[in-house]
Amino acid sequence: MYHLECIECGKTYSKTDVLYTCECGGLLDVIYDYSTIKLDMDVLKTVCPSVWKYKELLPIEQEPVSIQEGGTPLYKCDRLAEKIGVRSLYVKHEGMNPTGSFKDRGMTVGVSKAIELGMKTVACASTGNTSAALAIYGAKAGIPAVVLLPEGKVALGKVAQALMHGAKVLSVRGNFDEALDLVRKLCDEERIYLLNSINPYRLEGQKTIGFEIVDQLGFNVPDRIVLPVGNAGNITAIYKGFKEFMKLGITDRVPKMTGIQTEGACPIVKAVRERADDIIPEKDPETIATAIRIGNPVNARKALKAIYESDGTADSVTDDELVQAQKWLAQLEGIGVEPASATSVAGLKKLVDSGVIGHDETVVCVTTGHLLKDPEEVISVSAEPIVVDATIEAIRKAVLEN
Ligand SMILES: *Cc1c(COP(=O)(O)O)cnc(C)c1O
Ligand SMILES: [Zn+2]
């Protein structure tokens, strides 16, 4: 039992309507009748986490299109905690999803919804990971997927996935924000289902990150969640997950939602500094963290609410700082992430150093995508392999010298 509701004017829509925003232009939210939702705590405490473990809190009634998404590891990271100076640090590694990013959580729900609504084609604009996820769920569902990518600005692994899983891949001569405007027009004019994070059903899938963190901490709530922010859907979604568990009496508080962007693309951070409830779009966002190279985040209004309501914050880091954090994750903890994901750890370090985050907090950083998504960036920031002759003398010399 659920319906759609505008976050601006409160107008409601039926779950059978095909639409993405309100008539007034406002973002939509999926609202449940929580009094009818009964979760069995015994089941909740024994079944392994996954997106569909929480199906009572998901807006899909048919058999979902699923490739076993979610259930990603929550690593306790003591060496990294010591480096950063916090008591207790966990990393929720979303790179361990089927396509290597959290986008799979949104797409398993989004493509299932497309099928329920009888849509025959799905589409999105993407900085890369959304297209990879749409491509696999389109393939699994047996319907065509169309993806619009900003030309030359998408990491190699992501393009490879979209192509191999059979999406129609369009390389648009423009940036992400322009590609999104175009795909929105296309979906309005043709009967094609839009699966960018403006689609509220995507966020329903992604809120399960919040459920899983509570679950994996033994039904405890951390003090703070730190994560990268691009279109600002994920921070909104995870916060919704925590709020729903509180509404259902499973927990009694929410963590401080803390969003990190890069200095070259940080409209949310600027808005938070002003305590504004909307952003001023940036025209030419630039950063090596291509997944969050976004100047006009569509979910900004929802995300800012989540940040203020939870007493969280937002800050920006440089590309150099995020590369440093990427190496810490990889070399202190064995966690391989793409550049955008490392902003969470870089941002945590900055906020601990400046005293905004206390040393005694229990923090969960969400690493959103896998290292192999962007091998070119990794090669460009790493030392080259040592080339040696195929003799034992040469090998011994190379191994023993430093
Ligand atoms: C999509 C994505 C983000 C940004 O998430 P939003 O919901 O757009 O804020 C961050 N990191 C990675 C790896 C992503 O794929
Ligand atoms: Zn409205």
PDB file of N, CA and C and ligand atoms in Angstrom, residues 6-11 13 22-28, ligand 2:
ATOM      1  N   CYS A   6       4.046  14.687  -3.871  1.00  0.00           N
ATOM      2  CA  CYS A   6       4.975  15.774  -4.201  1.00  0.00           C
ATOM      3  C   CYS A   6       5.567  16.350  -2.914  1.00  0.00           C
ATOM      4  N   ILE A   7       6.891  16.524  -2.889  1.00  0.00           N
ATOM      5  CA  ILE A   7       7.513  17.055  -1.665  1.00  0.00           C
ATOM      6  C   ILE A   7       7.284  18.565  -1.530  1.00  0.00           C
ATOM      7  N   GLU A   8       6.822  19.217  -2.609  1.00  0.00           N
ATOM      8  CA  GLU A   8       6.627  20.672  -2.564  1.00  0.00           C
ATOM      9  C   GLU A   8       5.186  21.046  -2.232  1.00  0.00           C
ATOM     10  N   CYS A   9       4.213  20.474  -3.001  1.00  0.00           N
ATOM     11  CA  CYS A   9       2.823  20.929  -2.856  1.00  0.00           C
ATOM     12  C   CYS A   9       1.928  19.856  -2.226  1.00  0.00           C
ATOM     13  N   GLY A  10       2.462  18.653  -2.038  1.00  0.00           N
ATOM     14  CA  GLY A  10       1.690  17.619  -1.368  1.00  0.00           C
ATOM     15  C   GLY A  10       0.692  16.882  -2.247  1.00  0.00           C
ATOM     16  N   LYS A  11       0.602  17.254  -3.524  1.00  0.00           N
ATOM     17  CA  LYS A  11      -0.324  16.559  -4.420  1.00  0.00           C
ATOM     18  C   LYS A  11       0.057  15.076  -4.489  1.00  0.00           C
ATOM     19  N   TYR A  13      -0.387  11.090  -6.209  1.00  0.00           N
ATOM     20  CA  TYR A  13      -0.599  10.377  -7.462  1.00  0.00           C
ATOM     21  C   TYR A  13      -0.678   8.882  -7.165  1.00  0.00           C
ATOM     22  N   CYS A  22       6.031  16.075 -10.127  1.00  0.00           N
ATOM     23  CA  CYS A  22       4.680  16.618  -9.973  1.00  0.00           C
ATOM     24  C   CYS A  22       4.376  17.623 -11.094  1.00  0.00           C
ATOM     25  N   GLU A  23       3.095  17.887 -11.297  1.00  0.00           N
ATOM     26  CA  GLU A  23       2.685  18.959 -12.222  1.00  0.00           C
ATOM     27  C   GLU A  23       3.380  20.276 -11.899  1.00  0.00           C
ATOM     28  N   CYS A  24       3.621  20.516 -10.602  1.00  0.00           N
ATOM     29  CA  CYS A  24       4.244  21.778 -10.171  1.00  0.00           C
ATOM     30  C   CYS A  24       5.754  21.739 -10.402  1.00  0.00           C
ATOM     31  N   GLY A  25       6.283  20.602 -10.848  1.00  0.00           N
ATOM     32  CA  GLY A  25       7.723  20.476 -11.078  1.00  0.00           C
ATOM     33  C   GLY A  25       8.466  19.875  -9.888  1.00  0.00           C
ATOM     34  N   GLY A  26       7.755  19.714  -8.762  1.00  0.00           N
ATOM     35  CA  GLY A  26       8.403  19.188  -7.554  1.00  0.00           C
ATOM     36  C   GLY A  26       8.777  17.710  -7.673  1.00  0.00           C
ATOM     37  N   LEU A  27       9.730  17.293  -6.834  1.00  0.00           N
ATOM     38  CA  LEU A  27      10.130  15.882  -6.784  1.00  0.00           C
ATOM     39  C   LEU A  27       9.052  15.074  -6.075  1.00  0.00           C
ATOM     40  N   LEU A  28       8.959  13.801  -6.435  1.00  0.00           N
ATOM     41  CA  LEU A  28       7.972  12.904  -5.823  1.00  0.00           C
ATOM     42  C   LEU A  28       8.646  11.961  -4.829  1.00  0.00           C
TER      43      LEU A  28
HETATM   44 ZN    ZN B   2       3.712  19.495  -6.581  1.00  0.00          ZN
END
